[in-house]
PDB file of C-alpha atoms and ligand atoms in Angstrom:
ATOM      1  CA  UNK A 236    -117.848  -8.303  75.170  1.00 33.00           C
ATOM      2  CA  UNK A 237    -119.174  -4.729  75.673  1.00 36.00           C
ATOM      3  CA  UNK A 238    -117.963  -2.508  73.142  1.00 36.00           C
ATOM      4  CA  UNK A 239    -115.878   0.823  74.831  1.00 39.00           C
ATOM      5  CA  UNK A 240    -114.728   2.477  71.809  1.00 38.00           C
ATOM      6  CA  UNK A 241    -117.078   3.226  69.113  1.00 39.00           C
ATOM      7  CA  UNK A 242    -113.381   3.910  66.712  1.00 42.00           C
ATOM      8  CA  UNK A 243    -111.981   1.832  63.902  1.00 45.00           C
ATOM      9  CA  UNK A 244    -109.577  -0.620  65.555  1.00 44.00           C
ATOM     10  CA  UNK A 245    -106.456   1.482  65.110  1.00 43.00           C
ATOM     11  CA  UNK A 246    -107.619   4.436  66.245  1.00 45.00           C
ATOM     12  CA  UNK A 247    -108.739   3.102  69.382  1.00 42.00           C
ATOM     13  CA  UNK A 248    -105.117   1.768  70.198  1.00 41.00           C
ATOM     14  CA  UNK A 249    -103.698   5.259  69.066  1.00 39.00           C
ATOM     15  CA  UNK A 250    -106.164   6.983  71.553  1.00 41.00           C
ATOM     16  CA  UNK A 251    -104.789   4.634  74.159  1.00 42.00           C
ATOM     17  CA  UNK A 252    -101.517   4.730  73.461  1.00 37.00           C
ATOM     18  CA  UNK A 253    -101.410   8.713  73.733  1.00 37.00           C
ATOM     19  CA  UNK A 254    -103.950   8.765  77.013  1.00 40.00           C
ATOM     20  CA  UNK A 255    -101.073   6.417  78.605  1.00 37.00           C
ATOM     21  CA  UNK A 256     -98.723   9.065  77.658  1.00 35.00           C
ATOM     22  CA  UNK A 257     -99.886  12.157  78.948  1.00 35.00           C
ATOM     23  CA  UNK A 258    -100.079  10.130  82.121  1.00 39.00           C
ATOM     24  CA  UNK A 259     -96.968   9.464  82.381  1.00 37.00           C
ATOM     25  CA  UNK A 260     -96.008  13.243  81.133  1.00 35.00           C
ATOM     26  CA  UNK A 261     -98.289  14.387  84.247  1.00 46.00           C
ATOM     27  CA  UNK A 262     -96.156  12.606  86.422  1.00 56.00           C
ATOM     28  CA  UNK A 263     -93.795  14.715  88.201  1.00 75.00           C
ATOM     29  CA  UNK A 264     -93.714  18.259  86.467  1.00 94.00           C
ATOM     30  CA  UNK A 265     -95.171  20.344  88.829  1.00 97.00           C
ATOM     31  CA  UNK A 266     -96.087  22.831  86.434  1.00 96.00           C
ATOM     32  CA  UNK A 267     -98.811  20.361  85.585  1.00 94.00           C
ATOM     33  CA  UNK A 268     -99.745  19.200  88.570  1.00 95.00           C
ATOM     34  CA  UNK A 269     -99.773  21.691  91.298  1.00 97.00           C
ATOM     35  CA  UNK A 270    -100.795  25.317  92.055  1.00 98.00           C
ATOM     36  CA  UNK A 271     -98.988  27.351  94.389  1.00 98.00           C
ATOM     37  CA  UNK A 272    -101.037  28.482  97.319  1.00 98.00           C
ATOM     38  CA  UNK A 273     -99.125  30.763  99.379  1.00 98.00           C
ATOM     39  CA  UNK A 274     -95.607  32.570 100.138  1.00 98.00           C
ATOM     40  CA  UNK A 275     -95.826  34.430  96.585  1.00 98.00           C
ATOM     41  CA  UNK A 276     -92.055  34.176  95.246  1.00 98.00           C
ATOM     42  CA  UNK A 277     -91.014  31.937  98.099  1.00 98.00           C
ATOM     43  CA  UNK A 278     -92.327  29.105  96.159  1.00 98.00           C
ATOM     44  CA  UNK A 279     -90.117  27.951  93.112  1.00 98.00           C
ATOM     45  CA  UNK A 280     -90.859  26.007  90.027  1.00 98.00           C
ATOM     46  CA  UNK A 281     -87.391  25.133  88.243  1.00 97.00           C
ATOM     47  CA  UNK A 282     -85.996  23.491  85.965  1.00 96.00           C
ATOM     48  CA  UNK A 283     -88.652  23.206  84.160  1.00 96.00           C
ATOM     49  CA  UNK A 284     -90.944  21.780  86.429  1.00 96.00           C
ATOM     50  CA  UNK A 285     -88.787  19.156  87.982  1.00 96.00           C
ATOM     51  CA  UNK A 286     -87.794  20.729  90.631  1.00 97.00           C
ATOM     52  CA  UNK A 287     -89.973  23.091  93.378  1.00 98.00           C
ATOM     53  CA  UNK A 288     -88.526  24.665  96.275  1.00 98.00           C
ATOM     54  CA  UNK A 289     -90.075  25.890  99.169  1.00 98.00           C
ATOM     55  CA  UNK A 290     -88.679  29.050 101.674  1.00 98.00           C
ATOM     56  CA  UNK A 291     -89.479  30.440 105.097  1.00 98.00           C
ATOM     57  CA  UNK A 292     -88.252  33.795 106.156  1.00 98.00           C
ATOM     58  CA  UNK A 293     -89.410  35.841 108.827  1.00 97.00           C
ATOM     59  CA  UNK A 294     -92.676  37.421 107.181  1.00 98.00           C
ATOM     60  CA  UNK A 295     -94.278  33.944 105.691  1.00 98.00           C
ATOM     61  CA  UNK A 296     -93.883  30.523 104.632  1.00 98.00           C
ATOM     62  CA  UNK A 297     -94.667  29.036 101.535  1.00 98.00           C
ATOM     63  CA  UNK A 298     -97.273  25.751 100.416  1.00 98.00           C
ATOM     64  CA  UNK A 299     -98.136  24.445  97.057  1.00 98.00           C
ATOM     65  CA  UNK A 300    -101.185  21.566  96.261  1.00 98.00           C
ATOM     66  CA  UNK A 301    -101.944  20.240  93.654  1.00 97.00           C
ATOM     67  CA  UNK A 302    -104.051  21.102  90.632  1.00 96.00           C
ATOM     68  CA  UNK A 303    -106.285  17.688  90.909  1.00 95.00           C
ATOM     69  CA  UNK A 304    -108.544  15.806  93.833  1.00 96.00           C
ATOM     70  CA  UNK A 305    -108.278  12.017  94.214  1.00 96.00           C
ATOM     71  CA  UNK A 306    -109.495   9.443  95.812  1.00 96.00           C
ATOM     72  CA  UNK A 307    -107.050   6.597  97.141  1.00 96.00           C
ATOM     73  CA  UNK A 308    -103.869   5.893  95.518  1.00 96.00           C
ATOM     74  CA  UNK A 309    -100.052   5.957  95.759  1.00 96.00           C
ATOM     75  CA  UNK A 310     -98.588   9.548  96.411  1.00 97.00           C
ATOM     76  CA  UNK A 311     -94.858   9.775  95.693  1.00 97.00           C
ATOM     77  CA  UNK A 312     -92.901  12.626  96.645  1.00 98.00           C
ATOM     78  CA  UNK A 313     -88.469  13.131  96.820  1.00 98.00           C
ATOM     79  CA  UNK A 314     -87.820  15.592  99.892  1.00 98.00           C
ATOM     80  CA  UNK A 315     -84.817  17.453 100.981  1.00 98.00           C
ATOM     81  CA  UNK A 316     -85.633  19.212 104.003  1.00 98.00           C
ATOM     82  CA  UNK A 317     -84.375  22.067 105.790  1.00 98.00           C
ATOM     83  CA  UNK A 318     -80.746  21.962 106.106  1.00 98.00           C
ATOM     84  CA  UNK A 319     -78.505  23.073 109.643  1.00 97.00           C
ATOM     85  CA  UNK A 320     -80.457  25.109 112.161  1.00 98.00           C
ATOM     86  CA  UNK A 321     -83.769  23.989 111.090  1.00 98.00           C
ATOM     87  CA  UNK A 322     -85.317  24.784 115.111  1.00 98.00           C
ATOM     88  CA  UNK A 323     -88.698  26.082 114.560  1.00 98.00           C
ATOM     89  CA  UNK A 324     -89.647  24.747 111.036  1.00 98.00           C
ATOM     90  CA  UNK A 325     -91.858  22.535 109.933  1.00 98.00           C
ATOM     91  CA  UNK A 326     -92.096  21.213 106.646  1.00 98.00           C
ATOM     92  CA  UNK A 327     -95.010  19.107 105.329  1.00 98.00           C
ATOM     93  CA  UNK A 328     -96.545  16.666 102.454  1.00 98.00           C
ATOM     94  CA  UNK A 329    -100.139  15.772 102.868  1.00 98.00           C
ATOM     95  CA  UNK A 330    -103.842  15.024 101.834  1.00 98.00           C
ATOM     96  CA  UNK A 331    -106.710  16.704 102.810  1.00 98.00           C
ATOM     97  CA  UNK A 332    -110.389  17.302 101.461  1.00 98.00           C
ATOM     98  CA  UNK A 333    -112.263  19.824 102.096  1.00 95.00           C
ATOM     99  CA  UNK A 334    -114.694  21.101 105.201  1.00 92.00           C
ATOM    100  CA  UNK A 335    -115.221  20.797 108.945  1.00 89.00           C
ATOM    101  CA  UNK A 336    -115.397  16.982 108.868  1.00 96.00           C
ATOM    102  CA  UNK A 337    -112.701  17.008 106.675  1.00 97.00           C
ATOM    103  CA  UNK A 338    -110.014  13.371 106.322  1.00 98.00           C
ATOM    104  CA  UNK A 339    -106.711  13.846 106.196  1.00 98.00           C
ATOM    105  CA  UNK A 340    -103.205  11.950 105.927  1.00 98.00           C
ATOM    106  CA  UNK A 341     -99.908  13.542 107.418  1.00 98.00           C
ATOM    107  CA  UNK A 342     -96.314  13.630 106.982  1.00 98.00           C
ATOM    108  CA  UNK A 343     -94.853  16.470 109.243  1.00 98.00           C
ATOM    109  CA  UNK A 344     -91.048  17.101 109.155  1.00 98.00           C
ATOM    110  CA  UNK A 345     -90.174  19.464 112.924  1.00 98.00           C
ATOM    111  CA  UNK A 346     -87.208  20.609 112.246  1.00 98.00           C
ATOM    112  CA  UNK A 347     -84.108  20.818 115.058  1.00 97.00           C
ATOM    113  CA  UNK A 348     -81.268  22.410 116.110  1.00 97.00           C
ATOM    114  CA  UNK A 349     -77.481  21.613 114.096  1.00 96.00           C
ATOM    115  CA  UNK A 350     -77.140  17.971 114.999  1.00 95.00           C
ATOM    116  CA  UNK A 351     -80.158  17.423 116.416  1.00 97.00           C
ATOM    117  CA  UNK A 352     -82.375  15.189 114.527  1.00 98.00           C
ATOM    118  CA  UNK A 353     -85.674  15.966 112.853  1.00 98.00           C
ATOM    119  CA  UNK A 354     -88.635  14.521 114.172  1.00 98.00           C
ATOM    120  CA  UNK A 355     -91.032  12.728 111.958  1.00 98.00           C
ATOM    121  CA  UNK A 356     -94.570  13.157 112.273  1.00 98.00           C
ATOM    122  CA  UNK A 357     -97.540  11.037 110.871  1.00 98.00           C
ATOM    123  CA  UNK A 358    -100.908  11.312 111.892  1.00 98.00           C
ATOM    124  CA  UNK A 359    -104.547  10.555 109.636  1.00 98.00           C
ATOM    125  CA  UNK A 360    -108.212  12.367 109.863  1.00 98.00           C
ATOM    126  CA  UNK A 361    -111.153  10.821 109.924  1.00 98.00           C
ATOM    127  CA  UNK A 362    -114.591  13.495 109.022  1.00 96.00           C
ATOM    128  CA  UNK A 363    -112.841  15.789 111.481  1.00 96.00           C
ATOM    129  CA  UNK A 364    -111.033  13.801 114.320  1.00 95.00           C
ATOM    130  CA  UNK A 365    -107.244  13.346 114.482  1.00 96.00           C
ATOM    131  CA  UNK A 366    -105.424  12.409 117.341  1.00 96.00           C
ATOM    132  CA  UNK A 367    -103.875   9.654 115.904  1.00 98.00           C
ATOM    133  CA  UNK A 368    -100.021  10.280 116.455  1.00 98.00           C
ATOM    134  CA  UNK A 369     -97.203   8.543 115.657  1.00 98.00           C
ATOM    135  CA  UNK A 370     -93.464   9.924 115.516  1.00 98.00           C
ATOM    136  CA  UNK A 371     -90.709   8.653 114.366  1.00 98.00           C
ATOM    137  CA  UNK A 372     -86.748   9.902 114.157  1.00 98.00           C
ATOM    138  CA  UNK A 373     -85.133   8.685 110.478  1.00 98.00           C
ATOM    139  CA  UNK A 374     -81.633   6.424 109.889  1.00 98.00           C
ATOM    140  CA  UNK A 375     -80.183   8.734 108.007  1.00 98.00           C
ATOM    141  CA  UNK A 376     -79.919  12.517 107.810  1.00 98.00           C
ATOM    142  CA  UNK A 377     -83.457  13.893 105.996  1.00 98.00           C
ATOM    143  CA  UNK A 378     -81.784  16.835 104.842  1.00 98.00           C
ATOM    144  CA  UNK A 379     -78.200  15.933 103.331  1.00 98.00           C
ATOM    145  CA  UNK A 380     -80.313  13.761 100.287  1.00 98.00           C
ATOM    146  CA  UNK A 381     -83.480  13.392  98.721  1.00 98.00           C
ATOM    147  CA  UNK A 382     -85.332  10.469  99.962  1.00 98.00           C
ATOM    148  CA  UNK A 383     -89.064   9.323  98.433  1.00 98.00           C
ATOM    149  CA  UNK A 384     -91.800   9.710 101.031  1.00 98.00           C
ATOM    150  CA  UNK A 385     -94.935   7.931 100.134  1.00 98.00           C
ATOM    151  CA  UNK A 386     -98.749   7.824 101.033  1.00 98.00           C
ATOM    152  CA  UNK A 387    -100.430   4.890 100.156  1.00 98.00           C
ATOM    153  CA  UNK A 388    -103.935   4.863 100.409  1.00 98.00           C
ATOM    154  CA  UNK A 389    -106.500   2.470  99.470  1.00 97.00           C
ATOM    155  CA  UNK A 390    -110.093   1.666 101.268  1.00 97.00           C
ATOM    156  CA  UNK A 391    -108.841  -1.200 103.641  1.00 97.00           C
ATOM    157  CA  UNK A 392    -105.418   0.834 104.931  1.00 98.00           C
ATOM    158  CA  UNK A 393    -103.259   3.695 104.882  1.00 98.00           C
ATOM    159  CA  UNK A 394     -99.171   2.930 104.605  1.00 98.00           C
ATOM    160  CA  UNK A 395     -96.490   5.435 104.997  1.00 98.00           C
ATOM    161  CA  UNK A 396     -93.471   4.390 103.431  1.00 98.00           C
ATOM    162  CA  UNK A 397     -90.008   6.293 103.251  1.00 98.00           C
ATOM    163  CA  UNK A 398     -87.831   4.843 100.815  1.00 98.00           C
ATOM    164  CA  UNK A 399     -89.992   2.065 100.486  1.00 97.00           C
ATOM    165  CA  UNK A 400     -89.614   0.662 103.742  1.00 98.00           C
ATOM    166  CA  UNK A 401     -93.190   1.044 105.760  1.00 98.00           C
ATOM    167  CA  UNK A 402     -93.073   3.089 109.250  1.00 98.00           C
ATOM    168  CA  UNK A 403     -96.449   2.662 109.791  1.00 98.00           C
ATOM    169  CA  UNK A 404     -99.591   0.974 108.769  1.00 98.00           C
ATOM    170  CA  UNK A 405    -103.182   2.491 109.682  1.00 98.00           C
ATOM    171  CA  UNK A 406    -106.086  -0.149 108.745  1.00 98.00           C
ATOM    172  CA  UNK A 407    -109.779   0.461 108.137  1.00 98.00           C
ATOM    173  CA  UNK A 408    -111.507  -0.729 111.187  1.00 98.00           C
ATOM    174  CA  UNK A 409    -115.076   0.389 110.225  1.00 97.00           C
ATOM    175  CA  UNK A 410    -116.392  -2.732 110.832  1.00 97.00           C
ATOM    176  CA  UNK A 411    -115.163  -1.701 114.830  1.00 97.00           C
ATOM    177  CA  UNK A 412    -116.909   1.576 115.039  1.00 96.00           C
ATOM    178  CA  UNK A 413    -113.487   3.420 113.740  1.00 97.00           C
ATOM    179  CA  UNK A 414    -114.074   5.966 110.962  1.00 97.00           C
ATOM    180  CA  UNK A 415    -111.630   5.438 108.481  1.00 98.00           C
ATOM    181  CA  UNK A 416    -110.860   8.047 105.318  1.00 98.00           C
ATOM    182  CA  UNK A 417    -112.998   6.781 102.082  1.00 96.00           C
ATOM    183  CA  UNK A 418    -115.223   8.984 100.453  1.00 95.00           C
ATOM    184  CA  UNK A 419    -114.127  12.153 100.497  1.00 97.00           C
ATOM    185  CA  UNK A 420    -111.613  13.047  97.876  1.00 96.00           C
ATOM    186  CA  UNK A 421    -108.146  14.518  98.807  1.00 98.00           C
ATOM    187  CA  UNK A 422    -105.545  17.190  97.534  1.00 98.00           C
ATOM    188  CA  UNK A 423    -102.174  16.815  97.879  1.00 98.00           C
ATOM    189  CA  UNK A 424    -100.324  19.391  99.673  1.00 98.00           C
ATOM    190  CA  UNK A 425     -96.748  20.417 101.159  1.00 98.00           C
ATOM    191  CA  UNK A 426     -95.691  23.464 103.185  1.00 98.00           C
ATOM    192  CA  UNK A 427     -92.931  25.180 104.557  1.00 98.00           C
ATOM    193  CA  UNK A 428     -93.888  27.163 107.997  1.00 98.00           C
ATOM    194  CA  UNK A 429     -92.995  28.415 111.231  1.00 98.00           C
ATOM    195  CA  UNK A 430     -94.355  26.623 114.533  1.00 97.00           C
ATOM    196  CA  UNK A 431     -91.343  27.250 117.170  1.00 97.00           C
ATOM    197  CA  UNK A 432     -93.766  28.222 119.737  1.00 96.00           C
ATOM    198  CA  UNK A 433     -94.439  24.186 119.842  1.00 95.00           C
ATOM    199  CA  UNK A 434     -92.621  22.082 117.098  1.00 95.00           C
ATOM    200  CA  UNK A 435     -88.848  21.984 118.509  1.00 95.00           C
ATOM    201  CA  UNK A 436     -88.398  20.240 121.558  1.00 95.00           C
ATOM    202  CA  UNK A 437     -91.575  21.672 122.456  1.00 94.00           C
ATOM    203  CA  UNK A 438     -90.898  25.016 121.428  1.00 96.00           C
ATOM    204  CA  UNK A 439     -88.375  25.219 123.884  1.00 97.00           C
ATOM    205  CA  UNK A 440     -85.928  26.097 120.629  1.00 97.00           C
ATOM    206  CA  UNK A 441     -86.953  28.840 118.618  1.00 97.00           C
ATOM    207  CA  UNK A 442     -86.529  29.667 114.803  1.00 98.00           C
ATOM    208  CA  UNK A 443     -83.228  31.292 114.414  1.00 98.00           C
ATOM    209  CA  UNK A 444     -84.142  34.029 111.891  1.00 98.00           C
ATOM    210  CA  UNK A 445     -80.628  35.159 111.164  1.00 97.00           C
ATOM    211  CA  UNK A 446     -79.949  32.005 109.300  1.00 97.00           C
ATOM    212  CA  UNK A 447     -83.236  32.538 107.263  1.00 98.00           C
ATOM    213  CA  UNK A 448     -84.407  31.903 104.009  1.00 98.00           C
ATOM    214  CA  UNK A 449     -85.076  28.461 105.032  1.00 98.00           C
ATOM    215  CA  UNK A 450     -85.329  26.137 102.289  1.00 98.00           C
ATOM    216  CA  UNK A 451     -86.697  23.165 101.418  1.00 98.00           C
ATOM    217  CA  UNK A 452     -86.423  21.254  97.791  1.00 98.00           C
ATOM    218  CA  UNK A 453     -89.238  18.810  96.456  1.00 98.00           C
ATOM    219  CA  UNK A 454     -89.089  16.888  93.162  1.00 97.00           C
ATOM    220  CA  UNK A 455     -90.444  13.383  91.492  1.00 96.00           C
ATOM    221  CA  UNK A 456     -93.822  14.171  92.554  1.00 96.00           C
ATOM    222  CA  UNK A 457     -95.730  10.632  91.442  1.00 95.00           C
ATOM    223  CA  UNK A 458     -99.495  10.002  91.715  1.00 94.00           C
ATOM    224  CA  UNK A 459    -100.797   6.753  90.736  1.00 94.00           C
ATOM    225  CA  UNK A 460    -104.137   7.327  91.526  1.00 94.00           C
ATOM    226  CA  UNK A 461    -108.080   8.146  91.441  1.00 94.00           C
ATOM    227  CA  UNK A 462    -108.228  11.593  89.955  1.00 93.00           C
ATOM    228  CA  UNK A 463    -111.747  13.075  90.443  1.00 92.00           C
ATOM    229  CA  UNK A 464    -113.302  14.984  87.935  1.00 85.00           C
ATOM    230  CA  UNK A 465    -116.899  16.276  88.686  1.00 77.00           C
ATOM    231  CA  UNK A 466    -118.384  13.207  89.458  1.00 71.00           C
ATOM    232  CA  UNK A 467    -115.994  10.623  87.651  1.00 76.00           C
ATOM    233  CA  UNK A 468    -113.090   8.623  88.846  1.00 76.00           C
ATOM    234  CA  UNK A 469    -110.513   8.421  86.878  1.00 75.00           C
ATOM    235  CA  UNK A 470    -106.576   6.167  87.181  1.00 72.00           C
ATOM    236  CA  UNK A 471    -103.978   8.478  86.058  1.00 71.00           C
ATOM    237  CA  UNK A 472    -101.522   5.572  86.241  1.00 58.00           C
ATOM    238  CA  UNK A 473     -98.978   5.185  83.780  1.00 51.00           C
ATOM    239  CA  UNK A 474    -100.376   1.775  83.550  1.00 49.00           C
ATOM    240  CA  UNK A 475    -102.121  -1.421  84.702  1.00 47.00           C
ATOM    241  CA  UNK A 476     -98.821  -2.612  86.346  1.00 51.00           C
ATOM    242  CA  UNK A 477     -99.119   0.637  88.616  1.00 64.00           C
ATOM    243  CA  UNK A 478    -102.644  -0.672  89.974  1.00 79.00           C
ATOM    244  CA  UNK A 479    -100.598  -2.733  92.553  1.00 89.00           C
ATOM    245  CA  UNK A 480    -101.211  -0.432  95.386  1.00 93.00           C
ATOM    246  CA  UNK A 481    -105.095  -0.308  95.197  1.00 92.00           C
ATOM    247  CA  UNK A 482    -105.212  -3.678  97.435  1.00 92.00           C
ATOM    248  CA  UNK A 483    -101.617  -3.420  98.541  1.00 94.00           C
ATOM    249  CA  UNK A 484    -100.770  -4.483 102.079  1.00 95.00           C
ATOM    250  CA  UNK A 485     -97.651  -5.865 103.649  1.00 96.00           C
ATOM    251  CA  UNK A 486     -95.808  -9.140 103.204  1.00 95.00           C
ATOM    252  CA  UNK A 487     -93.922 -10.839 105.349  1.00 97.00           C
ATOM    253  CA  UNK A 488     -90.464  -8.739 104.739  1.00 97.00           C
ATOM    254  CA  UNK A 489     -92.900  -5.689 105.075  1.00 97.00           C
ATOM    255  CA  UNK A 490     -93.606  -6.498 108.457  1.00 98.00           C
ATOM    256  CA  UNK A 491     -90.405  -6.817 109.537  1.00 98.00           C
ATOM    257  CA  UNK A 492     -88.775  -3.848 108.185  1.00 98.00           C
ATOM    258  CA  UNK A 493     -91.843  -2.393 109.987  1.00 98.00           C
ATOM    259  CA  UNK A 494     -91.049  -3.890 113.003  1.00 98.00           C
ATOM    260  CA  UNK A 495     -87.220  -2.538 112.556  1.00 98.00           C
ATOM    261  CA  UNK A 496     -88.561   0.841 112.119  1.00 98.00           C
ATOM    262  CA  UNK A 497     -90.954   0.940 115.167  1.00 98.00           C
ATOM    263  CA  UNK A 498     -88.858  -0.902 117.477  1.00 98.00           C
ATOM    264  CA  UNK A 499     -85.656   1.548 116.544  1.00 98.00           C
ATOM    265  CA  UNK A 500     -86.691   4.676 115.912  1.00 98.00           C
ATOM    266  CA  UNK A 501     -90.436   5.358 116.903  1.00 98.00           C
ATOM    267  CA  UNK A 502     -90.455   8.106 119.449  1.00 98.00           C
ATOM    268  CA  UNK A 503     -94.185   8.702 120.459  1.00 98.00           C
ATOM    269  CA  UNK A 504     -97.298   6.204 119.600  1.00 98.00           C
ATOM    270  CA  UNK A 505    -100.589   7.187 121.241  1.00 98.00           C
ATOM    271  CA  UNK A 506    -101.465   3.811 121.335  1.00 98.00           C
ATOM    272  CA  UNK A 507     -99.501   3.775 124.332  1.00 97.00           C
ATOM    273  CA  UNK A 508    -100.407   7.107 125.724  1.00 97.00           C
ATOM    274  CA  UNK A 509    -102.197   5.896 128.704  1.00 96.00           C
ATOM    275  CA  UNK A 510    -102.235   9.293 130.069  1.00 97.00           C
ATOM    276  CA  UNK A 511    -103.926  10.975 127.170  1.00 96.00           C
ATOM    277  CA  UNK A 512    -106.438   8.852 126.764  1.00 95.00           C
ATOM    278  CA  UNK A 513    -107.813   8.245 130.908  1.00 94.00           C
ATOM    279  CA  UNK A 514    -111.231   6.573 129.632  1.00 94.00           C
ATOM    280  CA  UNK A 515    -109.355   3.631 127.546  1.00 95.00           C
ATOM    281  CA  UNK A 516    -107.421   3.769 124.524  1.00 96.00           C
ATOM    282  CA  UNK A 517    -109.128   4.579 121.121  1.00 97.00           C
ATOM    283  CA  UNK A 518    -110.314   1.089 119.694  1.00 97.00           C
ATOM    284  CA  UNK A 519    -108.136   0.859 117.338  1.00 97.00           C
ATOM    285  CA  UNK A 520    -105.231   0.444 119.575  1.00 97.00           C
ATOM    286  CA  UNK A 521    -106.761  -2.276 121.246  1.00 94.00           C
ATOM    287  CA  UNK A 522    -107.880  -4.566 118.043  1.00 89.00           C
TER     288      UNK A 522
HETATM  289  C1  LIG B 612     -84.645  17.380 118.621  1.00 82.82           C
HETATM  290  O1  LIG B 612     -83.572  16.835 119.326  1.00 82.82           O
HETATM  291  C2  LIG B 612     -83.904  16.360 120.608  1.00 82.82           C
HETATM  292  C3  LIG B 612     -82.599  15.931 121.285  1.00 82.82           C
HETATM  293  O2  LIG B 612     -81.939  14.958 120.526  1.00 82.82           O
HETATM  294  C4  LIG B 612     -84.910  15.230 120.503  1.00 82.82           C
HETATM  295  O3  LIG B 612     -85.318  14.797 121.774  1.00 82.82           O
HETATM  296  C5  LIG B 612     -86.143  15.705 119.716  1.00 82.82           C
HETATM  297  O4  LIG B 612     -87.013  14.611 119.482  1.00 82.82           O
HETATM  298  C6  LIG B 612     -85.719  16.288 118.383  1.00 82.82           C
HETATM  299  N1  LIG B 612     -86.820  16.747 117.556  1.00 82.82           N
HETATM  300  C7  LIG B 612     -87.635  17.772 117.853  1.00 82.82           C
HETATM  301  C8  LIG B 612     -88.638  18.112 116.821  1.00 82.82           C
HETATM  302  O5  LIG B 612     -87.604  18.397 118.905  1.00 82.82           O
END
């Protein structure tokens, strides 16, 4: 057996012991874990660091990331959006590296008018090129509760999951030709920002600024993941049992609550944009 730690026995399992805690200290204060980027005081730590809330008013929006890059893992994060007349905003939690031929992995959240219902919006980035949309409206209302929105990402797919259940699954088809998100390391990210010239009913419905500070509330931020540091890799999982989602796919009750979700409540799949796409579908839709 190849020795790893050059310790006396005990000290070994002490260092151990107190690496898998400040793992699992990491996870979910944002103090620790993310930076804020823009919106100044619009962006709240509180409680401590449990809790982060985000605010749009009529001069700026407001974004955080976080403090480390990684590369594939699970990304956790409890949302409360926008709540009422939320026409005009979007709120977001994503990866992205850096550059022109940058990956990237989206959930968008357009906001609507009272009773409307949000739109949500995933799409993923490969070295530059998007156009991979799929949009979905929820079961339940997105803004009366927190609900756990989750990028999975390992090299042979991409899951989004909300609440657990999958919405949709986007595989690596390199072996087709289709350039799929796996060496570039990723940020997290989430924002809170006006787009009413297109996001609401196609910007039809504008941002009602009388109603503003807009807020939106984040908390339970959870990476089990690849952090990258310099040139090193290393899982900031609270533990082995966490590693599930580095080959994770989806089982048989996966693909049906899949199934429910894209029957019932997928609104737009440009799989099936015909129109878009005049020269043929992008391969991946076709495999
Ligand atoms: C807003 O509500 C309309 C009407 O129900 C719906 O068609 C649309 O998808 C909703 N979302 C957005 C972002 O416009």
């Amino acid at each position: 057996m190849k020795k790893t730690c050059y310790l006396s026995f005990n000290e070994c399992v002490t260092i151990l012991v107190m690496a898998s805690l400040v793992a699992t200290t990491f996870a979910g204060n944002f103090y620790d874990d993310m930076d804020i980027t823009f919106g100044g005081a619009r962006a709240k730590i509180l409680n401590g660091g449990q809790d982060l809330t985000l605010s749009l008013d009529q001069y700026s929006g407001s974004g955080f990331q976080s403090k480390h890059e990684y590369l594939f893992g699970r990304f956790d994060m409890q949302i409360k959006l926008v709540p009422g007349n939320s026409a005009g905003t979007v709120t977001t939690f994503y990866l992205s590296s850096q550059g022109a031929a940058h990956d990237e992995i989206d959930f968008e959240f357009l906001g609507n008018s009272s009773g409307n219902p949000y739109t949500i919006h995933t799409n993923v980035f490969a070295q530059g090129k998007g156009d991979k949309e799929q949009q979905f409206h929820l079961w339940f209302d997105p803004s009366a509760a927190f609900h756990t929105y989750t990028i999975l990402w390992n090299s042979q797919r991409i899951i989004f999951l909300i609440d657990n259940i999958p919405i949709r699954v986007f595989n690596n088809n390199e072996a087709s030709g289709v350039p799929f998100p796996k060496s570039q390391p990723m940020r997290v990210y989430a924002s809170l920002w006006n787009a009413d010239d297109w996001a609401t009913q196609g910007g039809r419905v504008k941002t009602d600024w009388t109603k503003a500070p807009f807020t939106a509330s984040y908390r339970k931020f959870n990476a089990n993941a690849n952090m990258v540091v310099g040139a090193n890799q290393m899982p900031t999982s609270s533990g082995n049992e966490n590693q599930a989602w580095s080959t994770q796919g989806l089982d048989a009750a996966g693909r049906n609550r899949l199934r429910w979700v894209q029957t019932k409540y997928m609104i737009y799949n440009y799989c099936n944009d015909k129109k878009r796409f005049p020269n043929g579908l992008p391969t991946e839709c076709k495999l």
